[in-house]
Amino acid sequence: MATLPPPAPGQTPVTVSAAPAPRRRRHRAATLLVLVGIVAWLGGLGGALFGGRIADWLDDPPSRASDQPLDVAAPRPGFENRIDVAQVTAYVAPSTVTVSADVGGGMSLGTGVIVSGDGEILTNAHVVEGADEVRVRLAGESEPREVTVLATDRGNDLALLRMAGDGFAAVTSADPGSVRIGDDVMAIGFALGLDGEPSVTLGIVSALDRSVGQDNLFLDGLIQTDAAISSGNSGGPLVNAAGEVVGINTAVARDTAVFTATNVGFAISVGEALPVIEALREQADGAVREEAFLGVGLEDRRDGGQGVIVTGVEPGTPAEDVGVALGDLIVAVDGAVTDGSSALIAAIRDKQPGDTVTVAIIRDTEPIELDVTLTARPE
C-alpha cells in the first residue's frame, strides 16, 4: 500500500543578536513584509490557477502517438526454472489495465497493456470497435481514466490507445525468436470483468504460427496456449517466466457441432504485434494504412493436405498479371506454409501495397514459384 512521504526536514532557525533598530526602520520593514506577503499570495493564486489549467490539459488524453521506443528484451536461449506465478504477477500487474468501452448502448470489457511510459496502451481492436467512449483503470486505482483511441487495425485485431500522464510502468516484450514450444506462459487479464485484481492462468506454449479466420478477421503467426483465456482477457498479455510479453491474448477455440475444444487459446505473437504497433503509431500521426491485395478466390482443402485451392482470379489483379490460374494450389507465401485460406489471407494483409512476394503453387503436380507485386485492396 502506498503511503504519504514523511514531512520534509525543516531548517533550524538561526538566532542573530542585533542592536535594536530605529522605529522608522521597523516601520519600513513591516511595510516591506506586507508587500512581500501580498506578492506571494498573488503569485500563489496565479500558480494555483495556472497549475489547475495544466492539470486540466493533462487530463485530456493526447491524440498523437508516443515517440518513445518500445522496450524489447535481448534474445535468450530459454528458461531452466518454472514460472514463479506470484512474482511474475506482481511484476506485470502494474502494466495491465482494464478496458471498458461504451458500444451501442452496451459495454465491451477487455484488458490492455501499457507499452510506453507516456501512456500508450495496446489492446484488441474488437474490444474498442465502434465505441463512443473508452476508459481504462490502472492497478491499484478505483477511478477510470479517459483514453483516446489513436488507431485500430481490425485485420490484425490490435488497437492503440493513449491516456494522459507520464511515468507509467511499460511492459517489456520478449525477443520474438526466443519464444519456444513448451515454454511456461501465464495469461493475465480481467476475465469476465470480475471485481478486484486481474486473473492469472498458467500454461505452456502449445504451438507456434497458428492461423485462424472468422467474420472477415484473419490472423496468422498466433501462439497457441493451454493457459485458460476467457471473455475479458482479450487484449491482455501472455507472458513468460521473465515477465516479458510473448503475445496478446485474443481468441479461444470453442466447441461446435463437429469439434470439441479444450484449453485451446490463441495470442497474437509479439513478432506480429511489434510492427503493427509501429504502423498504428504512424496511422495516429496521419499516415493512411492500405492493405495489400492479391486478387484470388480461395477454398480450403478437405482431404487433410496443406495449401489452399484457387477458385477464382479477378481480372486486372496481381494474381492475373503473373498467371495464377483456377485450380492452382497455393502452398506458401515467402516460404511460410499456407495451411488454409486464413493463413494466406493474413499473410497477404500483413504486406504493404507495392511489396513483392514469392507465391509457391502446385499446378498439375508441378511446383511453380511466382513473384507477385501486390497492389492496394480495393475499397
Short mmCIF file of C-alpha atoms in Angstrom, two decimals:
data_model
loop_
_atom_site.label_atom_id
_atom_site.label_comp_id
_atom_site.label_asym_id
_atom_site.label_seq_id
_atom_site.Cartn_x
_atom_site.Cartn_y
_atom_site.Cartn_z
CA MET A 1 0.00 0.00 0.00
CA ALA A 2 1.31 3.45 -0.90
CA THR A 3 1.94 5.85 1.97
CA LEU A 4 2.40 9.58 2.01
CA PRO A 5 6.03 10.72 2.20
CA PRO A 6 7.22 11.97 5.59
CA PRO A 7 7.26 15.72 6.12
CA ALA A 8 10.27 17.44 4.59
CA PRO A 9 13.03 18.08 7.18
CA GLY A 10 12.77 21.64 8.48
CA GLN A 11 15.61 24.11 8.78
CA THR A 12 16.74 25.11 12.28
CA PRO A 13 16.31 28.85 12.62
CA VAL A 14 19.48 30.73 13.44
CA THR A 15 19.25 33.32 16.22
CA VAL A 16 21.15 36.51 15.45
CA SER A 17 21.83 39.10 18.12
CA ALA A 18 21.47 42.64 16.83
CA ALA A 19 21.08 46.10 18.20
CA PRO A 20 17.54 47.42 18.33
CA ALA A 21 16.62 49.14 15.06
CA PRO A 22 15.29 52.64 14.94
CA ARG A 23 11.47 52.90 14.96
CA ARG A 24 11.33 54.24 11.37
CA ARG A 25 13.30 51.26 10.04
CA ARG A 26 10.98 48.84 11.84
CA HIS A 27 8.02 50.54 10.12
CA ARG A 28 9.67 50.18 6.71
CA ALA A 29 10.45 46.53 7.42
CA ALA A 30 6.85 45.85 8.40
CA THR A 31 5.60 47.54 5.24
CA LEU A 32 8.03 45.50 3.16
CA LEU A 33 6.85 42.26 4.80
CA VAL A 34 3.22 43.14 4.00
CA LEU A 35 4.10 43.83 0.35
CA VAL A 36 6.07 40.59 0.10
CA GLY A 37 3.13 38.73 1.60
CA ILE A 38 0.70 40.25 -0.92
CA VAL A 39 3.00 39.41 -3.84
CA ALA A 40 3.46 35.87 -2.54
CA TRP A 41 -0.31 35.47 -2.17
CA LEU A 42 -0.96 36.73 -5.69
CA GLY A 43 1.82 34.52 -7.02
CA GLY A 44 0.40 31.55 -5.20
CA LEU A 45 -3.08 32.27 -6.51
CA GLY A 46 -1.78 32.64 -10.06
CA GLY A 47 0.27 29.47 -9.67
CA ALA A 48 -2.72 27.58 -8.39
CA LEU A 49 -4.87 28.79 -11.28
CA PHE A 50 -2.14 28.05 -13.82
CA GLY A 51 -1.45 24.70 -12.21
CA GLY A 52 -5.13 23.90 -12.38
CA ARG A 53 -5.12 24.72 -16.09
CA ILE A 54 -2.13 22.41 -16.61
CA ALA A 55 -3.91 19.65 -14.71
CA ASP A 56 -6.96 20.17 -16.92
CA TRP A 57 -4.78 19.89 -20.03
CA LEU A 58 -3.09 16.77 -18.72
CA ASP A 59 -6.47 15.18 -18.06
CA ASP A 60 -7.24 15.42 -21.78
CA PRO A 61 -5.74 12.28 -23.41
CA PRO A 62 -3.24 13.06 -26.18
CA SER A 63 -4.34 12.40 -29.74
CA ARG A 64 -0.83 11.85 -31.10
CA ALA A 65 1.30 8.75 -30.78
CA SER A 66 4.25 8.42 -28.43
CA ASP A 67 7.78 8.75 -29.75
CA GLN A 68 9.23 6.54 -27.02
CA PRO A 69 10.87 3.34 -28.31
CA LEU A 70 9.22 0.04 -27.45
CA ASP A 71 11.08 -1.99 -24.84
CA VAL A 72 12.15 -5.33 -26.35
CA ALA A 73 14.29 -7.83 -24.42
CA ALA A 74 17.53 -9.23 -25.73
CA PRO A 75 17.44 -12.77 -27.19
CA ARG A 76 17.65 -15.54 -24.63
CA PRO A 77 18.15 -19.32 -25.01
CA GLY A 78 15.26 -20.23 -22.72
CA PHE A 79 14.39 -20.77 -19.07
CA GLU A 80 15.62 -23.53 -16.78
CA ASN A 81 13.12 -22.88 -13.97
CA ARG A 82 9.33 -22.99 -13.97
CA ILE A 83 7.44 -19.73 -13.91
CA ASP A 84 7.01 -18.09 -10.50
CA VAL A 85 3.36 -17.05 -10.78
CA ALA A 86 3.26 -14.72 -7.76
CA GLN A 87 6.48 -12.95 -8.70
CA VAL A 88 5.56 -12.51 -12.37
CA THR A 89 2.06 -11.32 -11.45
CA ALA A 90 3.49 -8.64 -9.14
CA TYR A 91 5.84 -7.56 -11.92
CA VAL A 92 3.31 -7.38 -14.75
CA ALA A 93 0.15 -6.23 -12.93
CA PRO A 94 1.14 -2.51 -12.84
CA SER A 95 1.37 -2.60 -16.65
CA THR A 96 -2.02 -4.30 -17.09
CA VAL A 97 -5.24 -2.26 -17.30
CA THR A 98 -8.95 -2.88 -17.59
CA VAL A 99 -10.53 -1.53 -20.77
CA SER A 100 -14.21 -0.61 -20.83
CA ALA A 101 -15.86 0.75 -23.96
CA ASP A 102 -19.36 2.14 -24.47
CA VAL A 103 -20.66 0.43 -27.61
CA GLY A 104 -24.18 0.82 -28.95
CA GLY A 105 -25.83 1.32 -25.59
CA GLY A 106 -23.89 -1.55 -24.04
CA MET A 107 -20.40 -2.09 -22.74
CA SER A 108 -17.43 -4.02 -24.07
CA LEU A 109 -14.89 -5.18 -21.49
CA GLY A 110 -11.33 -6.24 -22.09
CA THR A 111 -7.74 -5.86 -20.97
CA GLY A 112 -4.83 -3.76 -22.19
CA VAL A 113 -1.09 -3.47 -21.66
CA ILE A 114 0.87 -0.25 -21.23
CA VAL A 115 3.55 -0.16 -23.95
CA SER A 116 5.09 3.28 -23.32
CA GLY A 117 5.79 5.26 -20.20
CA ASP A 118 3.81 8.22 -21.51
CA GLY A 119 0.53 6.38 -21.63
CA GLU A 120 0.17 4.27 -24.78
CA ILE A 121 -1.90 1.11 -24.30
CA LEU A 122 -2.26 -1.88 -26.62
CA THR A 123 -5.46 -3.93 -26.72
CA ASN A 124 -7.57 -5.90 -29.19
CA ALA A 125 -9.41 -3.93 -31.87
CA HIS A 126 -12.58 -5.92 -31.24
CA VAL A 127 -12.66 -4.60 -27.65
CA VAL A 128 -13.00 -0.94 -28.74
CA GLU A 129 -14.54 -1.31 -32.20
CA GLY A 130 -17.47 1.08 -32.67
CA ALA A 131 -17.02 2.59 -29.20
CA ASP A 132 -18.38 6.05 -28.34
CA GLU A 133 -16.10 6.34 -25.32
CA VAL A 134 -13.26 4.23 -23.94
CA ARG A 135 -11.85 4.21 -20.41
CA VAL A 136 -9.11 2.30 -18.63
CA ARG A 137 -8.42 1.60 -14.98
CA LEU A 138 -4.94 1.01 -13.64
CA ALA A 139 -3.92 -1.47 -10.97
CA GLY A 140 -4.48 -0.06 -7.50
CA GLU A 141 -6.80 2.70 -8.73
CA SER A 142 -10.54 2.94 -8.15
CA GLU A 143 -11.39 5.54 -10.78
CA PRO A 144 -11.21 5.07 -14.57
CA ARG A 145 -9.17 7.27 -16.86
CA GLU A 146 -10.36 8.51 -20.24
CA VAL A 147 -8.30 7.46 -23.24
CA THR A 148 -8.05 8.39 -26.89
CA VAL A 149 -8.27 5.61 -29.46
CA LEU A 150 -5.24 6.57 -31.55
CA ALA A 151 -5.65 3.95 -34.28
CA THR A 152 -7.07 0.48 -34.93
CA ASP A 153 -6.11 -2.36 -37.24
CA ARG A 154 -9.08 -4.69 -37.48
CA GLY A 155 -7.25 -7.04 -39.83
CA ASN A 156 -4.66 -7.72 -37.13
CA ASP A 157 -7.15 -7.19 -34.26
CA LEU A 158 -4.99 -4.62 -32.48
CA ALA A 159 -5.75 -1.08 -31.30
CA LEU A 160 -3.55 1.61 -29.77
CA LEU A 161 -4.95 3.84 -27.02
CA ARG A 162 -3.39 6.68 -25.05
CA MET A 163 -4.10 8.21 -21.66
CA ALA A 164 -2.82 11.45 -20.20
CA GLY A 165 0.24 11.49 -17.97
CA ASP A 166 3.72 10.07 -17.81
CA GLY A 167 5.87 7.74 -15.74
CA PHE A 168 3.70 4.65 -16.24
CA ALA A 169 5.12 1.14 -15.95
CA ALA A 170 5.52 -0.09 -19.53
CA VAL A 171 5.83 -3.78 -20.39
CA THR A 172 8.91 -5.39 -21.87
CA SER A 173 8.30 -7.50 -24.96
CA ALA A 174 10.15 -10.77 -25.40
CA ASP A 175 12.52 -11.18 -28.30
CA PRO A 176 10.32 -12.88 -30.94
CA GLY A 177 12.94 -15.52 -31.68
CA SER A 178 13.12 -16.53 -28.02
CA VAL A 179 9.57 -17.94 -27.83
CA ARG A 180 9.65 -21.74 -27.90
CA ILE A 181 7.12 -24.56 -27.81
CA GLY A 182 6.90 -25.87 -24.25
CA ASP A 183 7.82 -22.58 -22.56
CA ASP A 184 5.83 -21.79 -19.41
CA VAL A 185 3.49 -18.84 -20.02
CA MET A 186 0.90 -17.02 -17.98
CA ALA A 187 -2.19 -15.16 -19.19
CA ILE A 188 -3.15 -12.11 -17.16
CA GLY A 189 -6.31 -10.08 -17.58
CA PHE A 190 -9.70 -9.14 -16.25
CA ALA A 191 -11.60 -12.33 -17.03
CA LEU A 192 -15.40 -11.88 -17.10
CA GLY A 193 -14.94 -8.33 -15.80
CA LEU A 194 -14.80 -9.62 -12.22
CA ASP A 195 -14.10 -7.14 -9.45
CA GLY A 196 -10.67 -6.75 -7.94
CA GLU A 197 -7.25 -7.64 -9.22
CA PRO A 198 -6.64 -9.33 -12.59
CA SER A 199 -6.98 -13.08 -13.03
CA VAL A 200 -3.94 -15.18 -13.86
CA THR A 201 -3.84 -18.59 -15.53
CA LEU A 202 -0.86 -20.82 -16.16
CA GLY A 203 0.01 -22.92 -19.19
CA ILE A 204 2.59 -23.51 -21.88
CA VAL A 205 3.23 -22.50 -25.45
CA SER A 206 1.37 -25.34 -27.18
CA ALA A 207 2.21 -24.37 -30.76
CA LEU A 208 3.53 -21.51 -32.88
CA ASP A 209 2.46 -19.90 -36.16
CA ARG A 210 -1.19 -20.88 -35.94
CA SER A 211 -3.78 -19.20 -38.17
CA VAL A 212 -7.47 -18.57 -37.51
CA GLY A 213 -10.16 -16.83 -39.51
CA GLN A 214 -13.79 -15.86 -38.99
CA ASP A 215 -16.15 -12.96 -39.74
CA ASN A 216 -13.64 -11.29 -42.08
CA LEU A 217 -10.97 -11.46 -39.37
CA PHE A 218 -7.91 -13.45 -40.40
CA LEU A 219 -4.92 -13.79 -38.11
CA ASP A 220 -1.65 -15.62 -38.56
CA GLY A 221 1.55 -16.05 -36.56
CA LEU A 222 -0.53 -16.87 -33.48
CA ILE A 223 0.73 -18.56 -30.34
CA GLN A 224 -1.45 -21.44 -29.20
CA THR A 225 -1.59 -21.91 -25.44
CA ASP A 226 -3.47 -24.05 -22.92
CA ALA A 227 -3.49 -21.19 -20.38
CA ALA A 228 -7.19 -20.50 -19.84
CA ILE A 229 -8.45 -17.43 -21.72
CA SER A 230 -11.95 -16.10 -21.04
CA SER A 231 -14.12 -13.16 -22.03
CA GLY A 232 -12.47 -10.05 -20.63
CA ASN A 233 -8.96 -11.43 -21.22
CA SER A 234 -8.96 -10.04 -24.75
CA GLY A 235 -6.07 -7.63 -25.22
CA GLY A 236 -4.21 -8.79 -22.13
CA PRO A 237 -0.65 -10.07 -22.05
CA LEU A 238 0.64 -13.61 -22.33
CA VAL A 239 3.97 -13.52 -20.51
CA ASN A 240 6.98 -15.76 -19.96
CA ALA A 241 8.95 -16.56 -16.81
CA ALA A 242 10.81 -13.25 -17.03
CA GLY A 243 7.56 -11.28 -17.15
CA GLU A 244 8.16 -10.42 -20.80
CA VAL A 245 5.16 -10.23 -23.11
CA VAL A 246 5.21 -13.01 -25.70
CA GLY A 247 1.72 -12.37 -27.06
CA ILE A 248 -1.60 -10.52 -26.79
CA ASN A 249 -4.48 -12.82 -25.81
CA THR A 250 -7.15 -12.59 -28.47
CA ALA A 251 -9.19 -15.74 -29.13
CA VAL A 252 -10.24 -19.12 -27.81
CA ALA A 253 -11.41 -22.23 -29.62
CA ARG A 254 -14.97 -23.26 -28.71
CA ASP A 255 -17.00 -26.43 -29.09
CA THR A 256 -19.02 -26.81 -32.27
CA ALA A 257 -21.31 -29.48 -33.64
CA VAL A 258 -18.25 -31.08 -35.23
CA PHE A 259 -15.31 -30.25 -32.96
CA THR A 260 -14.67 -30.29 -29.23
CA ALA A 261 -12.13 -27.75 -27.94
CA THR A 262 -10.39 -27.97 -24.58
CA ASN A 263 -7.88 -25.37 -23.37
CA VAL A 264 -7.04 -24.08 -26.85
CA GLY A 265 -6.41 -20.35 -26.75
CA PHE A 266 -4.59 -18.01 -29.12
CA ALA A 267 -2.42 -14.95 -28.63
CA ILE A 268 -1.11 -12.56 -31.27
CA SER A 269 2.62 -13.22 -31.14
CA VAL A 270 4.99 -10.44 -30.21
CA GLY A 271 6.65 -10.90 -33.61
CA GLU A 272 3.36 -9.94 -35.26
CA ALA A 273 2.40 -7.26 -32.74
CA LEU A 274 5.57 -5.15 -32.66
CA PRO A 275 5.47 -3.98 -36.31
CA VAL A 276 1.71 -3.41 -36.03
CA ILE A 277 2.28 -1.09 -33.06
CA GLU A 278 4.67 1.00 -35.14
CA ALA A 279 2.16 1.05 -38.01
CA LEU A 280 -0.59 2.15 -35.61
CA ARG A 281 1.65 4.98 -34.41
CA GLU A 282 2.07 6.11 -37.99
CA GLN A 283 -1.70 5.95 -38.53
CA ALA A 284 -2.27 8.02 -35.41
CA ASP A 285 0.04 10.68 -36.80
CA GLY A 286 -1.84 10.87 -40.09
CA ALA A 287 -0.50 8.06 -42.28
CA VAL A 288 -3.13 6.15 -44.25
CA ARG A 289 -2.74 2.38 -43.99
CA GLU A 290 -3.65 0.35 -47.04
CA GLU A 291 -3.96 -3.43 -47.09
CA ALA A 292 -2.18 -5.41 -49.76
CA PHE A 293 -4.22 -7.33 -52.33
CA LEU A 294 -3.60 -10.42 -54.44
CA GLY A 295 -6.93 -10.94 -56.16
CA VAL A 296 -7.93 -14.61 -55.85
CA GLY A 297 -10.89 -16.60 -54.59
CA LEU A 298 -9.99 -19.42 -52.22
CA GLU A 299 -11.26 -22.70 -50.88
CA ASP A 300 -9.75 -24.81 -48.14
CA ARG A 301 -8.72 -28.37 -48.90
CA ARG A 302 -10.89 -31.11 -47.43
CA ASP A 303 -8.53 -34.04 -47.89
CA GLY A 304 -6.20 -33.22 -44.99
CA GLY A 305 -3.42 -31.82 -47.17
CA GLN A 306 -1.67 -28.47 -46.91
CA GLY A 307 -2.31 -25.50 -49.12
CA VAL A 308 -5.39 -23.66 -50.39
CA ILE A 309 -7.19 -24.04 -53.72
CA VAL A 310 -7.64 -21.10 -56.10
CA THR A 311 -11.33 -20.93 -57.10
CA GLY A 312 -11.23 -17.62 -58.96
CA VAL A 313 -8.85 -14.98 -60.32
CA GLU A 314 -10.14 -11.42 -60.55
CA PRO A 315 -9.30 -9.56 -63.75
CA GLY A 316 -6.71 -6.80 -63.62
CA THR A 317 -5.23 -8.02 -60.35
CA PRO A 318 -1.67 -9.01 -59.41
CA ALA A 319 -2.69 -12.68 -59.47
CA GLU A 320 -3.89 -12.45 -63.07
CA ASP A 321 -0.81 -10.46 -64.10
CA VAL A 322 1.55 -13.30 -63.11
CA GLY A 323 -0.63 -16.11 -64.42
CA VAL A 324 -2.26 -17.63 -61.33
CA ALA A 325 -4.93 -20.00 -62.65
CA LEU A 326 -8.09 -21.74 -61.46
CA GLY A 327 -7.29 -24.95 -59.63
CA ASP A 328 -3.79 -23.87 -58.59
CA LEU A 329 -2.82 -24.99 -55.11
CA ILE A 330 -1.07 -22.20 -53.16
CA VAL A 331 1.20 -23.85 -50.60
CA ALA A 332 3.42 -21.00 -49.36
CA VAL A 333 4.00 -17.24 -49.38
CA ASP A 334 7.60 -16.10 -48.97
CA GLY A 335 8.48 -19.53 -47.66
CA ALA A 336 5.75 -19.57 -44.97
CA VAL A 337 3.43 -22.55 -45.42
CA THR A 338 -0.25 -21.73 -46.02
CA ASP A 339 -2.27 -24.41 -44.27
CA GLY A 340 -5.56 -22.82 -45.32
CA SER A 341 -7.30 -19.72 -46.62
CA SER A 342 -7.00 -17.92 -43.25
CA ALA A 343 -3.22 -18.20 -43.31
CA LEU A 344 -2.97 -16.98 -46.91
CA ILE A 345 -5.31 -14.02 -46.42
CA ALA A 346 -3.50 -12.97 -43.24
CA ALA A 347 -0.10 -13.32 -44.89
CA ILE A 348 -1.12 -11.02 -47.75
CA ARG A 349 -2.76 -8.49 -45.44
CA ASP A 350 0.46 -8.26 -43.43
CA LYS A 351 2.21 -6.90 -46.52
CA GLN A 352 2.16 -3.40 -47.96
CA PRO A 353 0.95 -2.37 -51.43
CA GLY A 354 4.00 -2.44 -53.67
CA ASP A 355 5.64 -5.34 -51.83
CA THR A 356 6.78 -8.25 -53.97
CA VAL A 357 6.16 -11.72 -52.56
CA THR A 358 7.04 -15.18 -53.82
CA VAL A 359 3.97 -17.39 -54.10
CA ALA A 360 4.65 -21.12 -54.28
CA ILE A 361 1.96 -23.09 -56.12
CA ILE A 362 1.42 -26.61 -57.35
CA ARG A 363 -0.22 -26.94 -60.77
CA ASP A 364 -0.96 -30.44 -62.03
CA THR A 365 1.61 -31.84 -59.55
CA GLU A 366 4.25 -29.40 -60.90
CA PRO A 367 5.74 -26.93 -58.34
CA ILE A 368 5.94 -23.32 -59.58
CA GLU A 369 7.13 -20.12 -57.91
CA LEU A 370 5.68 -16.77 -58.97
CA ASP A 371 6.96 -13.35 -57.91
CA VAL A 372 3.91 -11.13 -57.39
CA THR A 373 3.89 -7.37 -56.79
CA LEU A 374 0.87 -6.64 -54.61
CA THR A 375 -1.47 -3.68 -55.01
CA ALA A 376 -3.80 -1.88 -52.58
CA ARG A 377 -7.01 -3.68 -51.64
CA PRO A 378 -10.00 -2.05 -53.40
CA GLU A 379 -12.43 -0.29 -51.08
#
